[in-house]
Coordinates of C-alpha atoms in Angstrom, one line a residue:
Chain F
M7 CA 91.1 116.9 71.2
R8 CA 92.6 113.5 70.9
I9 CA 96.1 115.0 70.8
R10 CA 95.4 117.1 73.9
L11 CA 94.1 114.1 75.7
L12 CA 97.2 112.1 74.6
V13 CA 99.4 114.9 75.9
I14 CA 97.7 114.8 79.3
I15 CA 98.0 111.0 79.5
V16 CA 101.7 111.3 78.6
L17 CA 102.1 114.0 81.2
V18 CA 100.3 112.0 83.9
S19 CA 102.2 108.9 83.1
L20 CA 105.5 110.8 83.1
Q21 CA 104.7 112.3 86.4
L22 CA 104.0 108.8 87.8
S23 CA 106.8 106.9 86.2
A24 CA 109.5 109.5 87.0
G25 CA 108.5 109.2 90.6
S26 CA 108.8 113.0 90.8
W27 CA 105.6 113.5 92.7
A28 CA 104.6 117.0 91.5
Q29 CA 103.4 119.3 94.2
T30 CA 101.9 121.9 91.8
G31 CA 98.6 121.9 90.0
V32 CA 98.0 120.1 86.7
K33 CA 96.4 121.5 83.5
L34 CA 93.0 120.0 82.8
A35 CA 92.2 118.1 79.6
A36 CA 89.1 119.0 77.7
G37 CA 86.7 116.1 77.3
Q38 CA 86.9 114.9 80.9
S39 CA 83.5 116.3 81.6
L40 CA 80.9 114.7 83.8
S41 CA 77.3 115.6 83.3
V42 CA 75.1 116.2 86.3
A43 CA 71.4 115.1 86.0
A44 CA 68.7 117.0 87.9
S45 CA 66.7 114.3 89.7
S46 CA 63.2 114.5 90.9
A47 CA 63.8 111.6 93.3
G48 CA 64.5 112.6 96.9
I49 CA 67.9 112.4 98.6
D50 CA 66.8 109.4 100.7
T51 CA 65.6 107.5 97.6
L52 CA 68.9 108.1 95.8
L53 CA 70.9 107.3 98.9
S54 CA 69.1 104.0 99.4
G55 CA 70.2 103.1 95.9
G56 CA 66.7 103.0 94.4
P57 CA 67.3 101.5 90.9
A58 CA 64.3 103.3 89.3
A59 CA 65.8 106.6 90.1
W60 CA 69.4 105.8 89.3
N61 CA 68.7 103.9 86.0
Q62 CA 67.3 107.2 84.5
I63 CA 70.7 108.7 84.9
A64 CA 73.4 108.0 82.2
A65 CA 76.6 106.5 83.6
K66 CA 80.0 107.7 82.6
H67 CA 82.6 105.0 82.2
V68 CA 85.7 106.4 83.9
A69 CA 89.0 104.6 83.3
L70 CA 90.9 103.7 86.4
N71 CA 94.7 103.6 86.7
R72 CA 96.8 101.6 89.1
T73 CA 99.3 103.5 91.1
P74 CA 102.9 102.3 90.4
P75 CA 104.6 100.4 93.1
L76 CA 105.2 102.9 95.9
Y77 CA 107.5 101.0 98.1
D78 CA 110.4 98.6 97.4
T79 CA 108.7 95.9 99.5
D80 CA 105.3 96.1 97.9
E81 CA 103.9 93.0 96.3
P82 CA 103.2 93.5 92.6
A83 CA 99.5 94.1 91.7
T84 CA 97.6 93.4 88.6
L85 CA 94.9 95.7 87.1
E86 CA 91.8 93.9 88.3
I87 CA 89.4 96.9 88.2
P88 CA 89.9 98.8 84.9
S89 CA 87.0 101.2 85.3
V90 CA 84.3 102.7 87.5
D91 CA 80.8 103.8 86.3
V92 CA 79.9 107.2 87.7
R93 CA 76.4 108.7 87.9
V94 CA 75.8 112.2 89.3
A95 CA 72.4 113.5 90.4
R96 CA 71.5 116.9 91.8
T97 CA 68.5 117.0 94.2
G98 CA 67.5 118.9 97.2
G99 CA 70.6 121.1 97.1
K100 CA 73.0 118.1 97.2
L101 CA 75.0 116.1 94.8
L102 CA 74.5 112.4 94.9
V103 CA 77.2 110.3 93.2
Q104 CA 76.9 106.6 92.5
L105 CA 80.0 104.7 91.8
T106 CA 79.7 101.1 90.5
W107 CA 82.5 98.8 89.7
R108 CA 83.1 95.1 89.3
D109 CA 85.2 93.4 92.1
A110 CA 85.4 89.6 92.2
T111 CA 86.3 89.6 96.0
H112 CA 83.9 91.0 98.6
D113 CA 86.3 92.3 101.2
A114 CA 84.2 93.6 104.1
V115 CA 83.4 92.4 107.6
T116 CA 81.1 93.4 110.4
L117 CA 83.4 94.3 113.3
A118 CA 82.2 93.4 116.8
E119 CA 80.4 96.3 118.4
V120 CA 82.3 98.0 121.2
P121 CA 80.1 98.3 124.3
N122 CA 79.3 101.8 125.5
T123 CA 81.1 101.1 128.8
P124 CA 84.8 101.8 129.5
P125 CA 87.0 98.7 128.8
E126 CA 88.4 98.7 132.4
T127 CA 85.0 98.1 133.8
R128 CA 84.4 95.0 131.6
F129 CA 85.7 91.5 132.2
R130 CA 85.7 90.8 128.4
K131 CA 87.3 93.1 125.9
V132 CA 86.5 93.2 122.2
Q133 CA 89.0 91.0 120.3
T134 CA 90.9 91.7 117.2
E135 CA 89.9 88.8 114.9
A136 CA 92.3 89.4 112.0
D137 CA 95.3 91.6 111.6
D138 CA 96.0 91.0 108.0
R139 CA 92.8 91.9 106.1
F140 CA 92.1 95.0 104.2
F141 CA 88.7 96.2 103.0
D142 CA 87.2 97.4 99.8
A143 CA 86.8 101.2 99.7
A144 CA 86.1 104.1 97.4
A145 CA 86.6 107.9 97.5
I146 CA 85.8 111.1 95.7
M147 CA 88.2 114.0 95.9
F148 CA 87.6 117.6 94.9
P149 CA 89.2 121.0 95.6
E150 CA 88.1 122.7 98.8
K151 CA 88.3 126.1 97.0
A152 CA 86.2 126.2 93.9
G153 CA 87.0 128.3 90.8
T154 CA 90.7 127.8 90.4
G155 CA 90.3 128.2 86.6
A156 CA 92.0 125.8 84.2
I157 CA 94.5 124.6 86.8
A158 CA 93.3 121.7 89.0
P159 CA 95.1 120.7 92.2
S160 CA 97.7 118.0 92.0
L161 CA 96.1 114.6 91.6
Q162 CA 98.2 113.4 94.4
M163 CA 95.9 114.6 97.2
G164 CA 96.0 118.3 96.2
D165 CA 98.9 120.6 97.0
A166 CA 99.7 123.4 99.5
E167 CA 97.8 126.1 97.5
H168 CA 94.9 123.7 96.6
P169 CA 93.7 121.7 99.6
V170 CA 91.3 119.0 98.7
A171 CA 88.3 117.4 100.4
I172 CA 88.2 113.6 100.3
Y173 CA 84.9 111.8 100.8
Y174 CA 86.1 108.3 101.7
W175 CA 83.9 105.3 102.2
N176 CA 85.1 102.0 103.5
A177 CA 83.2 98.7 103.2
T178 CA 83.8 97.9 106.9
R179 CA 84.3 101.2 108.6
G180 CA 81.8 103.3 106.7
P181 CA 82.2 106.9 105.5
M182 CA 84.6 109.5 106.8
L183 CA 85.5 112.9 105.6
M184 CA 89.2 113.6 105.0
Q185 CA 91.3 116.6 104.1
A186 CA 94.7 116.8 102.4
Q187 CA 97.1 119.3 100.8
G188 CA 99.6 117.1 99.1
R189 CA 100.8 113.6 99.2
S190 CA 101.0 111.9 102.6
T191 CA 99.2 114.8 104.3
T192 CA 95.7 113.1 104.3
R193 CA 94.1 113.4 107.7
R194 CA 90.7 112.4 109.1
T195 CA 88.6 115.4 110.0
G196 CA 86.5 113.4 112.4
K197 CA 83.4 114.3 110.4
T198 CA 81.3 111.9 108.4
F199 CA 78.7 112.2 105.6
P200 CA 75.7 110.2 104.4
A201 CA 76.7 107.3 102.2
S202 CA 75.6 103.7 101.4
G203 CA 77.1 100.7 99.8
S204 CA 75.9 97.4 98.6
Y205 CA 77.7 94.4 97.0
Q206 CA 75.7 92.2 94.6
N207 CA 76.7 89.7 92.0
G208 CA 80.3 90.7 92.0
Q209 CA 79.6 94.4 91.8
W210 CA 79.9 97.2 94.3
S211 CA 77.5 100.1 94.2
V212 CA 78.3 103.0 96.5
I213 CA 76.4 106.2 96.8
F214 CA 78.0 109.4 98.3
Q215 CA 76.1 112.5 99.3
L216 CA 78.3 115.5 98.6
P217 CA 77.5 119.2 99.0
D218 CA 76.3 120.9 95.8
L219 CA 79.3 121.6 93.7
P220 CA 79.3 124.3 91.0
A221 CA 79.8 123.5 87.4
G222 CA 83.5 123.4 86.5
T223 CA 84.5 121.7 89.8
T224 CA 87.1 119.0 89.3
V225 CA 86.4 115.7 90.9
A226 CA 88.5 112.5 90.9
F227 CA 87.7 109.0 92.0
A228 CA 89.6 106.2 93.7
V229 CA 88.8 102.5 94.4
W230 CA 90.6 100.2 96.7
N231 CA 90.4 96.4 96.4
G232 CA 90.9 94.8 99.8
G233 CA 91.7 91.5 98.2
Q234 CA 94.7 93.0 96.6
K235 CA 95.8 94.4 100.0
D236 CA 95.0 97.9 98.8
R237 CA 95.2 100.7 101.3
D238 CA 97.0 104.1 101.3
G239 CA 98.3 105.0 97.8
R240 CA 98.1 101.4 96.8
K241 CA 94.8 101.8 94.8
Y242 CA 93.0 102.6 91.6
F243 CA 92.5 106.2 90.6
S244 CA 91.0 108.3 87.9
V245 CA 92.3 111.5 86.4
W246 CA 90.3 114.7 87.1
Q247 CA 86.8 115.0 85.7
V248 CA 85.0 118.3 85.3
L249 CA 81.4 118.7 86.5
E250 CA 79.2 120.2 83.8
Chain Y
M10 CA 119.9 109.1 115.5
S11 CA 118.6 110.7 118.6
K12 CA 120.5 112.9 121.0
H13 CA 120.3 110.3 123.8
Q14 CA 119.2 106.7 123.8
Y15 CA 117.5 104.7 126.5
A16 CA 118.5 101.0 126.4
M17 CA 117.7 97.8 128.2
V18 CA 119.9 94.9 129.0
M19 CA 118.4 91.5 129.9
D20 CA 120.5 88.8 131.5
L21 CA 119.2 85.6 130.0
N22 CA 121.0 83.6 132.7
K23 CA 118.6 85.0 135.3
C24 CA 115.2 84.8 133.4
L25 CA 112.8 82.3 135.1
G26 CA 110.2 82.5 132.4
C27 CA 107.6 83.6 135.0
Q28 CA 105.9 86.2 132.8
T29 CA 105.6 88.7 135.6
C30 CA 107.0 91.3 133.1
T31 CA 104.4 90.3 130.5
I32 CA 101.5 90.7 133.0
A33 CA 102.9 94.0 134.4
C34 CA 103.0 95.4 130.8
K35 CA 99.6 93.9 129.9
K36 CA 97.8 95.3 133.0
L37 CA 99.3 98.7 132.4
W38 CA 99.1 99.2 128.6
T39 CA 97.2 96.5 126.7
D40 CA 94.0 95.8 128.7
R41 CA 91.8 97.6 126.2
D42 CA 89.5 96.6 123.4
G43 CA 91.4 95.2 120.4
T44 CA 94.6 94.5 122.4
G45 CA 93.8 91.0 123.6
Y46 CA 96.5 89.4 121.5
M47 CA 99.0 92.2 122.0
Y48 CA 102.0 91.5 124.1
W49 CA 104.2 94.5 124.0
N50 CA 106.4 92.4 126.3
N51 CA 106.5 88.6 125.9
V52 CA 108.8 85.8 127.1
E53 CA 109.4 82.9 124.7
T54 CA 111.2 79.7 125.1
R55 CA 114.3 79.3 122.8
P56 CA 114.7 77.4 120.7
G57 CA 111.0 77.6 119.8
L58 CA 108.4 79.1 117.6
G59 CA 108.3 82.5 119.2
Y60 CA 105.4 85.0 119.1
P61 CA 104.1 85.4 116.5
R62 CA 105.3 82.0 115.5
Q63 CA 108.4 82.0 113.3
W64 CA 108.7 85.7 113.5
D65 CA 112.5 85.4 113.2
R66 CA 112.2 83.8 109.8
I67 CA 109.4 85.9 108.3
G68 CA 111.4 88.9 106.9
G69 CA 111.7 92.7 107.3
G70 CA 114.6 94.8 108.5
W71 CA 117.4 96.2 106.3
R72 CA 119.8 94.8 103.8
D73 CA 122.2 97.0 101.8
G74 CA 120.3 100.0 102.9
A75 CA 116.9 98.8 101.5
L76 CA 113.9 97.6 103.5
Q77 CA 113.3 93.8 103.1
P78 CA 109.9 92.4 102.2
S79 CA 107.8 90.4 104.7
P80 CA 104.3 89.1 104.8
L81 CA 102.0 90.2 107.7
P82 CA 101.7 87.5 110.3
T83 CA 98.2 86.1 110.5
M84 CA 96.0 85.5 113.5
D85 CA 96.8 81.8 113.1
D86 CA 100.4 82.8 113.8
Y87 CA 99.4 84.8 116.9
G88 CA 96.7 82.3 117.9
H89 CA 93.0 83.2 118.1
A90 CA 91.3 84.1 121.3
W91 CA 89.3 81.4 123.0
E92 CA 86.7 81.1 125.7
Y93 CA 85.7 78.3 128.1
N94 CA 82.2 76.8 128.4
Y95 CA 81.9 77.8 132.0
E96 CA 78.2 78.7 131.7
Q97 CA 77.2 75.2 130.4
R98 CA 79.3 73.5 133.1
L99 CA 78.5 75.7 136.1
Y100 CA 75.0 77.0 135.5
E101 CA 73.3 74.7 132.9
G102 CA 74.3 71.4 134.5
K103 CA 75.9 70.0 131.4
K104 CA 78.3 67.1 132.3
Q105 CA 81.0 67.8 129.7
P106 CA 84.3 69.0 131.0
V107 CA 85.3 72.6 130.8
M108 CA 86.8 73.0 127.3
P109 CA 88.2 75.9 125.3
S110 CA 86.5 77.0 122.1
P111 CA 87.6 77.4 119.4
D112 CA 90.1 74.6 119.7
P113 CA 93.4 76.4 120.4
K114 CA 96.1 75.7 117.8
S115 CA 98.6 78.4 118.6
G116 CA 99.1 81.2 121.1
V117 CA 101.5 83.3 123.1
N118 CA 104.1 81.0 124.8
W119 CA 102.5 78.0 123.0
D120 CA 105.6 75.9 123.1
E121 CA 106.8 76.8 126.6
D122 CA 109.7 74.7 127.9
V123 CA 109.8 72.5 124.8
G124 CA 113.2 73.7 123.7
G125 CA 115.5 71.6 121.5
M126 CA 117.7 68.6 121.7
N127 CA 121.5 68.8 121.7
E128 CA 122.4 65.2 120.8
D129 CA 120.7 63.3 123.7
E130 CA 120.2 66.3 126.0
N131 CA 117.3 68.7 126.1
Y132 CA 118.1 72.3 126.5
F133 CA 116.2 75.6 126.5
F134 CA 116.3 79.2 127.8
Y135 CA 113.9 82.1 128.0
L136 CA 114.0 85.1 125.8
P137 CA 112.0 88.1 127.0
R138 CA 111.2 90.5 124.2
I139 CA 110.0 94.1 123.9
C140 CA 110.3 96.6 121.1
N141 CA 114.0 97.2 120.4
H142 CA 113.7 101.0 120.0
C143 CA 116.2 100.6 117.2
T144 CA 118.7 103.3 116.2
Y145 CA 117.6 102.8 112.5
P146 CA 114.0 101.7 112.9
A147 CA 112.7 99.9 109.8
C148 CA 109.1 100.6 110.9
L149 CA 109.8 104.4 110.9
E150 CA 111.2 104.3 107.4
A151 CA 108.3 102.1 106.1
C152 CA 105.4 104.3 107.4
P153 CA 104.0 106.5 104.6
R154 CA 102.1 108.5 107.1
K155 CA 105.2 109.6 109.1
A156 CA 103.2 108.4 112.1
I157 CA 106.3 106.8 113.7
Y158 CA 109.0 108.9 115.2
K159 CA 112.1 108.4 117.3
R160 CA 112.1 110.8 120.3
D161 CA 115.2 113.0 120.0
E162 CA 115.5 113.3 123.8
D163 CA 115.7 109.6 124.6
G164 CA 115.6 107.5 121.4
I165 CA 112.2 105.9 122.2
V166 CA 110.3 105.0 119.1
V167 CA 106.6 105.7 119.3
I168 CA 103.5 105.6 116.9
D169 CA 101.4 108.7 116.8
Q170 CA 97.9 107.3 117.1
D171 CA 96.4 110.4 115.5
R172 CA 98.5 110.0 112.4
C173 CA 98.4 106.2 112.1
Q174 CA 95.9 105.0 109.5
G175 CA 96.5 101.3 110.1
Y176 CA 98.2 100.5 106.8
R177 CA 100.6 98.1 108.6
Y178 CA 103.7 98.7 106.5
C179 CA 105.5 99.0 109.9
I180 CA 104.5 95.5 110.9
K181 CA 105.9 94.1 107.7
A182 CA 109.1 96.2 108.1
C183 CA 109.8 95.3 111.7
P184 CA 112.1 92.2 111.6
Y185 CA 111.2 91.5 115.3
K186 CA 107.4 91.6 114.6
K187 CA 106.9 93.7 117.7
I188 CA 104.1 96.0 116.3
Y189 CA 100.5 94.8 116.6
F190 CA 97.4 95.9 114.7
N191 CA 94.4 96.9 116.8
E192 CA 91.4 96.1 114.6
V193 CA 89.0 97.8 116.9
T194 CA 90.7 101.2 116.6
G195 CA 92.1 100.4 113.1
K196 CA 95.6 101.5 114.2
S197 CA 98.9 99.9 115.0
E198 CA 100.4 99.8 118.5
K199 CA 103.7 98.9 120.1
C200 CA 105.8 99.1 123.3
I201 CA 106.5 102.7 124.3
F202 CA 109.4 101.9 126.6
C203 CA 107.1 103.2 129.4
Y204 CA 108.1 106.7 128.5
P205 CA 105.4 108.3 130.8
R206 CA 107.0 106.4 133.7
L207 CA 110.5 107.3 132.7
E208 CA 109.5 111.0 132.5
K209 CA 108.4 110.7 136.2
G210 CA 111.7 109.1 137.2
E211 CA 110.1 105.6 137.4
V212 CA 111.6 102.6 135.6
N213 CA 109.7 100.6 133.0
A214 CA 107.0 98.4 134.5
C215 CA 108.5 95.2 133.1
A216 CA 111.8 96.0 134.7
A217 CA 110.4 97.2 138.0
Q218 CA 108.3 94.0 138.4
C219 CA 111.0 91.4 137.3
P220 CA 111.5 89.0 140.3
G221 CA 114.7 87.7 138.6
R222 CA 116.1 91.2 138.6
L223 CA 117.5 90.5 135.1
R224 CA 116.6 93.9 133.5
F225 CA 119.0 96.9 133.5
V226 CA 117.8 100.3 132.3
G227 CA 119.5 103.5 131.5
L228 CA 120.9 105.8 128.9
L229 CA 123.4 104.1 126.6
D230 CA 125.3 107.3 126.4
D231 CA 125.4 107.9 130.1
P232 CA 128.8 106.5 131.5
E233 CA 127.1 106.0 134.9
S234 CA 124.3 103.8 133.6
P235 CA 124.5 100.0 134.0
V236 CA 123.5 99.5 130.3
H237 CA 126.5 101.7 129.2
K238 CA 128.8 99.6 131.4
L239 CA 127.4 96.2 130.3
V240 CA 127.2 97.0 126.6
L241 CA 130.1 99.3 126.0
V242 CA 132.6 98.8 128.9
H243 CA 132.4 95.1 129.8
K244 CA 131.1 94.2 126.4
I245 CA 129.0 91.3 127.6
A246 CA 125.6 92.2 126.1
L247 CA 124.5 91.8 122.5
P248 CA 121.5 92.8 120.4
L249 CA 119.2 90.2 118.9
F250 CA 119.7 89.4 115.2
P251 CA 122.2 92.2 114.5
E252 CA 122.2 91.3 110.8
K253 CA 118.7 92.7 110.5
G254 CA 120.4 96.1 110.3
T255 CA 118.2 98.1 112.6
Q256 CA 120.7 98.4 115.5
P257 CA 118.5 97.4 118.4
N258 CA 118.8 99.1 121.8
V259 CA 117.7 96.1 123.8
F260 CA 120.7 93.9 124.6
Y261 CA 121.0 90.4 126.0
V262 CA 123.6 88.8 128.2
P263 CA 123.8 85.4 126.5
P264 CA 123.6 82.1 128.5
F265 CA 126.9 81.4 130.2
N266 CA 126.6 78.1 128.4
P267 CA 128.4 75.7 130.7
P268 CA 129.4 72.2 129.5
K269 CA 126.7 69.5 129.4
R270 CA 128.5 67.3 131.9
E271 CA 131.3 67.5 134.5
N272 CA 131.4 71.2 133.9
Y273 CA 134.3 72.2 136.2
G274 CA 137.4 73.3 134.4
K275 CA 136.1 72.6 131.0
S276 CA 135.9 75.3 128.3
I277 CA 132.5 76.0 126.6
Q278 CA 134.0 75.0 123.3
E279 CA 134.5 71.4 124.5
D280 CA 131.0 70.3 125.4
P281 CA 128.5 73.2 125.3
R282 CA 125.0 72.7 126.7
V283 CA 123.4 75.1 124.2
P284 CA 124.8 74.5 120.7
L285 CA 127.0 77.5 119.9
D286 CA 125.5 77.6 116.4
Y287 CA 122.1 78.4 117.9
L288 CA 123.5 81.3 120.0
I289 CA 125.3 82.6 116.9
Y290 CA 122.0 82.4 115.0
L291 CA 120.4 84.6 117.6
F292 CA 123.2 87.0 118.6
G293 CA 125.7 86.9 115.7
P294 CA 129.3 85.5 115.8
E295 CA 130.4 88.0 118.5
V296 CA 128.5 85.8 121.0
K297 CA 131.4 83.5 121.2
D298 CA 133.7 86.3 122.4
V299 CA 131.1 87.4 124.9
I300 CA 130.7 83.9 126.4
M301 CA 134.5 83.7 126.6
R302 CA 134.6 87.0 128.4
L303 CA 131.9 85.8 130.9
E304 CA 133.9 82.6 131.4
T305 CA 137.0 84.6 132.2
E306 CA 135.1 86.8 134.7
L307 CA 133.7 83.7 136.3
K308 CA 137.1 82.1 136.6
K309 CA 138.4 85.3 138.2
T310 CA 135.8 85.1 141.0
Q311 CA 136.2 81.3 141.4
E312 CA 139.9 82.0 142.1
G313 CA 139.0 84.5 144.9
G314 CA 139.2 87.7 142.8
R315 CA 136.6 90.3 142.2
S316 CA 134.7 90.8 138.9
E317 CA 133.1 94.2 138.5
A318 CA 131.0 92.8 135.6
L319 CA 129.6 89.9 137.6
Q320 CA 128.9 92.2 140.6
L321 CA 126.9 94.4 138.3
L322 CA 125.0 91.5 136.7
I323 CA 123.9 90.3 140.2
G324 CA 122.1 93.7 140.3
R325 CA 121.4 93.7 144.1
D326 CA 119.2 96.8 144.2
A327 CA 117.2 99.1 142.0
E328 CA 119.9 101.8 142.2
T329 CA 122.4 99.4 140.6
R330 CA 120.0 98.1 137.9
F331 CA 118.3 101.3 136.9
H332 CA 119.6 104.7 136.0
V333 CA 116.6 106.7 135.0
R334 CA 117.2 110.4 134.4
P335 CA 114.8 113.2 134.1
P336 CA 114.4 114.4 130.4
L337 CA 117.8 115.7 129.3
V338 CA 116.4 117.6 126.3
Q339 CA 113.5 119.9 126.6
I340 CA 111.6 119.8 123.4
Q341 CA 110.1 123.2 122.5
V342 CA 106.3 122.9 121.8

């Protein structure tokens, strides 16, 4: 099993270092499984981050990788967030996923509320207060079509045959549902989903409510650190995990 | 490259620094939430800080075919929005004078008319700026979302607001720092060369409103257009910072630059009011030839002759200054 894992790691790193961003699917490694705990707690309890309910669920320590520099003009970035802890609970026909990770900088603001009247009718308009800040964020990606067998979509936002759903949460802008079929095709669907996030003692805890996904579904995780000017593909990512 | 290219020529000798262009643009395009600090068109005093301050030294553009790094300007560089304490003064009977808050430290046109010193003489001129709608836009290359495109029919560079995710690689890449981030929408915005007006046969709002009549608009590849004549025939207009490698399509007629004193009959090289080095910094070494050409044309008229180039620069009416064509290429949707 170790050798197979090694092969996958080598394959993934080759794929990244060669810069030949594969558009086809990747073969899954065994051992990347993620257990789903049946929870008796309600959706609302789990969404609100109730520690009593979440502490009963074992966390899986998922290693995060840093994307290589994507653009010539990118500032170099260090690996500040090496892993994310993932807990998955099934309740009320939904999957609740909690991601927790340590992040020394809390990059989130409360943006000024936009009044419900058209700007041209108002004397004062909402101001842009900073143009150079980026916010902490996290996302969960899984294939839109289940049951693709041993081949998972490309880790780079899926591919043409395997579109992916991306449940993205931003510390400032909140949750938004996205869709992609390959690198640089990610688009906002305009839909949202229930999610919550809290930052305490240098640690983010973000809870996503996903539709119930069948066993064998592949999921991948991503974390953005606003303090490192993360956005776009400049982020931390995990390899595919398989729901048990 | 696009099939056709709209371009603008601005004659710096005629700019009054009145900001009518800035207001025309602001009222039309950037009077929305999150656009308070945006000036798709601004007029800055040169030499000076510019807007955002020190944009000309910050980075971006091309060198040897590669994008150059640049930090994002900060709100300190643009200047934070401020309010006045009118309520306290007018309604609450407080005696303190009307004061801005927070204390302004920078802003658009912050150093108006300060200029520089040439030995013991002060000098300055105004530099109106819009997006340069470059032939090789660094912003377009930098956008990983492919949200920026150059219109094939007229060369205007625009940001698709549906595709933009607000990553701001374009702002870093633009050597002229003419793209602004709207934090309310989470997307980046820039001058659109008034393409909706052009498509109706109306000239850009900044050009239409200019009381100094210093703006000329037309297709660069249209021999009848004033921009074609000024840039390619008379060769008296130059782009800003050509070494940034983007090939701007906004051109400037540089200051005639008469001598500081007793100007009649002296060459600009003897006693220039604006140090030539500064003009070379802005417009490249060709600026010297352009000023010589302008001087020759001026001499021609002073000796009773007629200069086609100077007649065009006077720009008596809209028909002379603007040559707006209906769309020449129909894009199939």
